[in-house]
Amino acid sequence: MPHLDSLITKIEADDETLGAAELYMSAGSFLVGQGQLIQARHYAERAHRTMARIGGGPIGSPDIQNLLGQIQIAAGEASAASEHFKRALDEATPNFGED
């Protein structure tokens, strides 16, 4: 994590790629498991901003919204988490259908 923390300070937002977003998502998921929710949220939000800027990809907004919801649940913020889970569902439905 110290290496990723250092790397993230050197990458300009306009230079971030899908690979960077995937790395941020992985780091966020790892940090949730470690109980480091503030840093997990930082990485998940950065992944979300990157994906919003470049669009789509194998990981997309529904996955990021799900991670943000998991972070909120872990932080004891269920009402905020439900908003992220609803967004994830709304964004996934067009690709996967109602069923």
GROMACS .gro file of N, CA and C in nm:
model
  297
    1MET      N    1   0.080  -0.120   0.000
    1MET     CA    2   0.000   0.000   0.000
    1MET      C    3   0.085   0.127   0.000
    2PRO      N    4   0.200   0.130   0.068
    2PRO     CA    5   0.279   0.252   0.061
    2PRO      C    6   0.324   0.285  -0.082
    3HIS      N    7   0.349   0.183  -0.162
    3HIS     CA    8   0.392   0.206  -0.299
    3HIS      C    9   0.275   0.262  -0.382
    4LEU      N   10   0.156   0.209  -0.360
    4LEU     CA   11   0.040   0.261  -0.432
    4LEU      C   12   0.008   0.403  -0.386
    5ASP      N   13   0.019   0.428  -0.256
    5ASP     CA   14  -0.002   0.564  -0.206
    5ASP      C   15   0.094   0.662  -0.271
    6SER      N   16   0.217   0.620  -0.290
    6SER     CA   17   0.316   0.706  -0.355
    6SER      C   18   0.283   0.725  -0.503
    7LEU      N   19   0.247   0.617  -0.569
    7LEU     CA   20   0.215   0.623  -0.711
    7LEU      C   21   0.096   0.716  -0.738
    8ILE      N   22  -0.005   0.707  -0.655
    8ILE     CA   23  -0.127   0.785  -0.678
    8ILE      C   24  -0.100   0.935  -0.671
    9THR      N   25   0.002   0.975  -0.597
    9THR     CA   26   0.034   1.118  -0.589
    9THR      C   27   0.105   1.168  -0.715
   10LYS      N   28   0.154   1.075  -0.796
   10LYS     CA   29   0.230   1.111  -0.914
   10LYS      C   30   0.149   1.105  -1.043
   11ILE      N   31   0.027   1.049  -1.037
   11ILE     CA   32  -0.055   1.036  -1.156
   11ILE      C   33  -0.158   1.149  -1.160
   12GLU      N   34  -0.156   1.224  -1.267
   12GLU     CA   35  -0.256   1.329  -1.286
   12GLU      C   36  -0.388   1.263  -1.324
   13ALA      N   37  -0.498   1.321  -1.282
   13ALA     CA   38  -0.630   1.264  -1.309
   13ALA      C   39  -0.652   1.240  -1.459
   14ASP      N   40  -0.605   1.331  -1.542
   14ASP     CA   41  -0.624   1.317  -1.687
   14ASP      C   42  -0.542   1.204  -1.747
   15ASP      N   43  -0.442   1.155  -1.673
   15ASP     CA   44  -0.356   1.049  -1.723
   15ASP      C   45  -0.399   0.911  -1.675
   16GLU      N   46  -0.500   0.904  -1.590
   16GLU     CA   47  -0.543   0.775  -1.536
   16GLU      C   48  -0.610   0.693  -1.646
   17THR      N   49  -0.591   0.562  -1.637
   17THR     CA   50  -0.641   0.468  -1.737
   17THR      C   51  -0.734   0.368  -1.671
   18LEU      N   52  -0.790   0.279  -1.751
   18LEU     CA   53  -0.872   0.171  -1.699
   18LEU      C   54  -0.790   0.085  -1.601
   19GLY      N   55  -0.664   0.065  -1.633
   19GLY     CA   56  -0.576  -0.011  -1.545
   19GLY      C   57  -0.562   0.054  -1.408
   20ALA      N   58  -0.553   0.186  -1.407
   20ALA     CA   59  -0.544   0.258  -1.280
   20ALA      C   60  -0.673   0.242  -1.201
   21ALA      N   61  -0.788   0.252  -1.270
   21ALA     CA   62  -0.916   0.235  -1.202
   21ALA      C   63  -0.928   0.094  -1.142
   22GLU      N   64  -0.883  -0.006  -1.216
   22GLU     CA   65  -0.886  -0.144  -1.165
   22GLU      C   66  -0.797  -0.158  -1.041
   23LEU      N   67  -0.681  -0.095  -1.046
   23LEU     CA   68  -0.590  -0.098  -0.932
   23LEU      C   69  -0.652  -0.030  -0.811
   24TYR      N   70  -0.717   0.083  -0.831
   24TYR     CA   71  -0.783   0.153  -0.721
   24TYR      C   72  -0.896   0.068  -0.662
   25MET      N   73  -0.972   0.000  -0.750
   25MET     CA   74  -1.079  -0.088  -0.701
   25MET      C   75  -1.022  -0.202  -0.617
   26SER      N   76  -0.917  -0.263  -0.665
   26SER     CA   77  -0.855  -0.373  -0.591
   26SER      C   78  -0.803  -0.325  -0.456
   27ALA      N   79  -0.741  -0.209  -0.457
   27ALA     CA   80  -0.688  -0.153  -0.332
   27ALA      C   81  -0.804  -0.123  -0.236
   28GLY      N   82  -0.911  -0.065  -0.287
   28GLY     CA   83  -1.027  -0.035  -0.203
   28GLY      C   84  -1.085  -0.160  -0.141
   29SER      N   85  -1.100  -0.266  -0.221
   29SER     CA   86  -1.152  -0.392  -0.168
   29SER      C   87  -1.060  -0.451  -0.061
   30PHE      N   88  -0.931  -0.448  -0.088
   30PHE     CA   89  -0.834  -0.497   0.010
   30PHE      C   90  -0.844  -0.418   0.141
   31LEU      N   91  -0.851  -0.288   0.129
   31LEU     CA   92  -0.853  -0.203   0.248
   31LEU      C   93  -0.980  -0.220   0.330
   32VAL      N   94  -1.093  -0.248   0.265
   32VAL     CA   95  -1.216  -0.278   0.340
   32VAL      C   96  -1.192  -0.400   0.428
   33GLY      N   97  -1.131  -0.502   0.370
   33GLY     CA   98  -1.100  -0.624   0.446
   33GLY      C   99  -1.004  -0.599   0.562
   34GLN      N  100  -0.923  -0.496   0.549
   34GLN     CA  101  -0.828  -0.462   0.654
   34GLN      C  102  -0.887  -0.366   0.757
   35GLY      N  103  -1.011  -0.322   0.732
   35GLY     CA  104  -1.075  -0.228   0.824
   35GLY      C  105  -1.031  -0.085   0.808
   36GLN      N  106  -0.962  -0.054   0.700
   36GLN     CA  107  -0.913   0.082   0.675
   36GLN      C  108  -1.013   0.152   0.582
   37LEU      N  109  -1.126   0.190   0.640
   37LEU     CA  110  -1.239   0.237   0.561
   37LEU      C  111  -1.217   0.374   0.498
   38ILE      N  112  -1.148   0.463   0.566
   38ILE     CA  113  -1.125   0.596   0.509
   38ILE      C  114  -1.040   0.585   0.383
   39GLN      N  115  -0.933   0.509   0.392
   39GLN     CA  116  -0.846   0.493   0.275
   39GLN      C  117  -0.917   0.412   0.166
   40ALA      N  118  -0.997   0.313   0.206
   40ALA     CA  119  -1.074   0.234   0.108
   40ALA      C  120  -1.168   0.325   0.031
   41ARG      N  121  -1.235   0.414   0.102
   41ARG     CA  122  -1.328   0.507   0.036
   41ARG      C  123  -1.252   0.598  -0.061
   42HIS      N  124  -1.134   0.643  -0.020
   42HIS     CA  125  -1.053   0.730  -0.107
   42HIS      C  126  -1.024   0.660  -0.240
   43TYR      N  127  -0.982   0.534  -0.234
   43TYR     CA  128  -0.950   0.461  -0.356
   43TYR      C  129  -1.074   0.430  -0.438
   44ALA      N  130  -1.184   0.394  -0.372
   44ALA     CA  131  -1.308   0.365  -0.445
   44ALA      C  132  -1.360   0.490  -0.515
   45GLU      N  133  -1.354   0.603  -0.448
   45GLU     CA  134  -1.399   0.728  -0.510
   45GLU      C  135  -1.309   0.768  -0.626
   46ARG      N  136  -1.180   0.743  -0.612
   46ARG     CA  137  -1.088   0.775  -0.721
   46ARG      C  138  -1.115   0.684  -0.841
   47ALA      N  139  -1.144   0.557  -0.814
   47ALA     CA  140  -1.181   0.465  -0.922
   47ALA      C  141  -1.308   0.513  -0.990
   48HIS      N  142  -1.404   0.559  -0.911
   48HIS     CA  143  -1.531   0.607  -0.966
   48HIS      C  144  -1.508   0.729  -1.055
   49ARG      N  145  -1.429   0.824  -1.009
   49ARG     CA  146  -1.400   0.944  -1.090
   49ARG      C  147  -1.329   0.906  -1.220
   50THR      N  148  -1.235   0.812  -1.210
   50THR     CA  149  -1.162   0.769  -1.330
   50THR      C  150  -1.256   0.703  -1.429
   51MET      N  151  -1.341   0.612  -1.381
   51MET     CA  152  -1.433   0.543  -1.470
   51MET      C  153  -1.534   0.641  -1.530
   52ALA      N  154  -1.578   0.739  -1.454
   52ALA     CA  155  -1.672   0.838  -1.506
   52ALA      C  156  -1.607   0.920  -1.617
   53ARG      N  157  -1.478   0.946  -1.602
   53ARG     CA  158  -1.407   1.026  -1.702
   53ARG      C  159  -1.381   0.946  -1.829
   54ILE      N  160  -1.335   0.820  -1.815
   54ILE     CA  161  -1.299   0.744  -1.935
   54ILE      C  162  -1.412   0.653  -1.982
   55GLY      N  163  -1.505   0.620  -1.893
   55GLY     CA  164  -1.622   0.541  -1.929
   55GLY      C  165  -1.595   0.392  -1.937
   56GLY      N  166  -1.698   0.317  -1.898
   56GLY     CA  167  -1.703   0.172  -1.916
   56GLY      C  168  -1.585   0.093  -1.869
   57GLY      N  169  -1.566  -0.019  -1.935
   57GLY     CA  170  -1.458  -0.108  -1.902
   57GLY      C  171  -1.508  -0.232  -1.831
   58PRO      N  172  -1.421  -0.329  -1.808
   58PRO     CA  173  -1.463  -0.452  -1.742
   58PRO      C  174  -1.512  -0.429  -1.600
   59ILE      N  175  -1.460  -0.328  -1.534
   59ILE     CA  176  -1.519  -0.287  -1.407
   59ILE      C  177  -1.587  -0.157  -1.437
   60GLY      N  178  -1.703  -0.140  -1.386
   60GLY     CA  179  -1.773  -0.018  -1.416
   60GLY      C  180  -1.838   0.039  -1.293
   61SER      N  181  -1.919   0.134  -1.316
   61SER     CA  182  -1.983   0.204  -1.206
   61SER      C  183  -2.060   0.113  -1.112
   62PRO      N  184  -2.134   0.009  -1.162
   62PRO     CA  185  -2.204  -0.077  -1.066
   62PRO      C  186  -2.110  -0.142  -0.964
   63ASP      N  187  -1.994  -0.187  -1.012
   63ASP     CA  188  -1.897  -0.248  -0.920
   63ASP      C  189  -1.844  -0.146  -0.820
   64ILE      N  190  -1.819  -0.027  -0.867
   64ILE     CA  191  -1.768   0.077  -0.778
   64ILE      C  192  -1.876   0.118  -0.678
   65GLN      N  193  -2.001   0.131  -0.726
   65GLN     CA  194  -2.110   0.165  -0.634
   65GLN      C  195  -2.127   0.057  -0.529
   66ASN      N  196  -2.112  -0.069  -0.568
   66ASN     CA  197  -2.121  -0.179  -0.473
   66ASN      C  198  -2.011  -0.168  -0.368
   67LEU      N  199  -1.889  -0.141  -0.411
   67LEU     CA  200  -1.778  -0.125  -0.316
   67LEU      C  201  -1.804  -0.008  -0.222
   68LEU      N  202  -1.851   0.104  -0.275
   68LEU     CA  203  -1.881   0.219  -0.189
   68LEU      C  204  -1.991   0.182  -0.088
   69GLY      N  205  -2.089   0.103  -0.131
   69GLY     CA  206  -2.192   0.057  -0.039
   69GLY      C  207  -2.135  -0.033   0.070
   70GLN      N  208  -2.044  -0.121   0.033
   70GLN     CA  209  -1.980  -0.209   0.132
   70GLN      C  210  -1.902  -0.127   0.234
   71ILE      N  211  -1.836  -0.024   0.188
   71ILE     CA  212  -1.761   0.063   0.278
   71ILE      C  213  -1.857   0.131   0.375
   72GLN      N  214  -1.970   0.180   0.324
   72GLN     CA  215  -2.069   0.246   0.410
   72GLN      C  216  -2.125   0.148   0.514
   73ILE      N  217  -2.155   0.025   0.471
   73ILE     CA  218  -2.205  -0.077   0.566
   73ILE      C  219  -2.103  -0.101   0.675
   74ALA      N  220  -1.977  -0.118   0.636
   74ALA     CA  221  -1.871  -0.144   0.734
   74ALA      C  222  -1.856  -0.027   0.831
   75ALA      N  223  -1.887   0.094   0.783
   75ALA     CA  224  -1.875   0.214   0.867
   75ALA      C  225  -2.003   0.236   0.951
   76GLY      N  226  -2.102   0.147   0.933
   76GLY     CA  227  -2.226   0.161   1.010
   76GLY      C  228  -2.322   0.264   0.953
   77GLU      N  229  -2.307   0.295   0.825
   77GLU     CA  230  -2.390   0.397   0.760
   77GLU      C  231  -2.483   0.329   0.660
   78ALA      N  232  -2.582   0.256   0.711
   78ALA     CA  233  -2.669   0.174   0.626
   78ALA      C  234  -2.752   0.257   0.529
   79SER      N  235  -2.802   0.372   0.571
   79SER     CA  236  -2.885   0.451   0.480
   79SER      C  237  -2.804   0.502   0.362
   80ALA      N  238  -2.682   0.544   0.386
   80ALA     CA  239  -2.595   0.589   0.276
   80ALA      C  240  -2.559   0.470   0.187
   81ALA      N  241  -2.539   0.354   0.247
   81ALA     CA  242  -2.505   0.234   0.170
   81ALA      C  243  -2.617   0.197   0.075
   82SER      N  244  -2.741   0.210   0.121
   82SER     CA  245  -2.854   0.171   0.036
   82SER      C  246  -2.859   0.254  -0.091
   83GLU      N  247  -2.818   0.380  -0.083
   83GLU     CA  248  -2.815   0.464  -0.203
   83GLU      C  249  -2.715   0.411  -0.305
   84HIS      N  250  -2.598   0.368  -0.258
   84HIS     CA  251  -2.497   0.312  -0.349
   84HIS      C  252  -2.545   0.181  -0.411
   85PHE      N  253  -2.607   0.096  -0.328
   85PHE     CA  254  -2.656  -0.032  -0.380
   85PHE      C  255  -2.768  -0.010  -0.482
   86LYS      N  256  -2.853   0.089  -0.458
   86LYS     CA  257  -2.960   0.120  -0.554
   86LYS      C  258  -2.901   0.169  -0.686
   87ARG      N  259  -2.799   0.255  -0.678
   87ARG     CA  260  -2.733   0.303  -0.800
   87ARG      C  261  -2.669   0.187  -0.876
   88ALA      N  262  -2.605   0.095  -0.800
   88ALA     CA  263  -2.543  -0.021  -0.864
   88ALA      C  264  -2.648  -0.103  -0.938
   89LEU      N  265  -2.762  -0.126  -0.875
   89LEU     CA  266  -2.869  -0.201  -0.939
   89LEU      C  267  -2.922  -0.128  -1.062
   90ASP      N  268  -2.948   0.001  -1.047
   90ASP     CA  269  -3.000   0.080  -1.159
   90ASP      C  270  -2.904   0.081  -1.278
   91GLU      N  271  -2.775   0.085  -1.250
   91GLU     CA  272  -2.676   0.091  -1.357
   91GLU      C  273  -2.649  -0.047  -1.419
   92ALA      N  274  -2.670  -0.153  -1.343
   92ALA     CA  275  -2.646  -0.287  -1.394
   92ALA      C  276  -2.765  -0.342  -1.473
   93THR      N  277  -2.884  -0.297  -1.438
   93THR     CA  278  -3.005  -0.352  -1.500
   93THR      C  279  -3.007  -0.341  -1.652
   94PRO      N  280  -2.968  -0.227  -1.713
   94PRO     CA  281  -2.971  -0.221  -1.860
   94PRO      C  282  -2.882  -0.327  -1.925
   95ASN      N  283  -2.774  -0.364  -1.861
   95ASN     CA  284  -2.681  -0.463  -1.920
   95ASN      C  285  -2.723  -0.606  -1.893
   96PHE      N  286  -2.785  -0.630  -1.776
   96PHE     CA  287  -2.815  -0.768  -1.736
   96PHE      C  288  -2.964  -0.799  -1.739
   97GLY      N  289  -3.049  -0.699  -1.751
   97GLY     CA  290  -3.193  -0.720  -1.755
   97GLY      C  291  -3.255  -0.720  -1.616
   98GLU      N  292  -3.387  -0.718  -1.614
   98GLU     CA  293  -3.462  -0.714  -1.489
   98GLU      C  294  -3.446  -0.842  -1.407
   99ASP      N  295  -3.436  -0.956  -1.473
   99ASP     CA  296  -3.425  -1.084  -1.402
   99ASP      C  297  -3.290  -1.100  -1.339
   0.00000   0.00000   0.00000
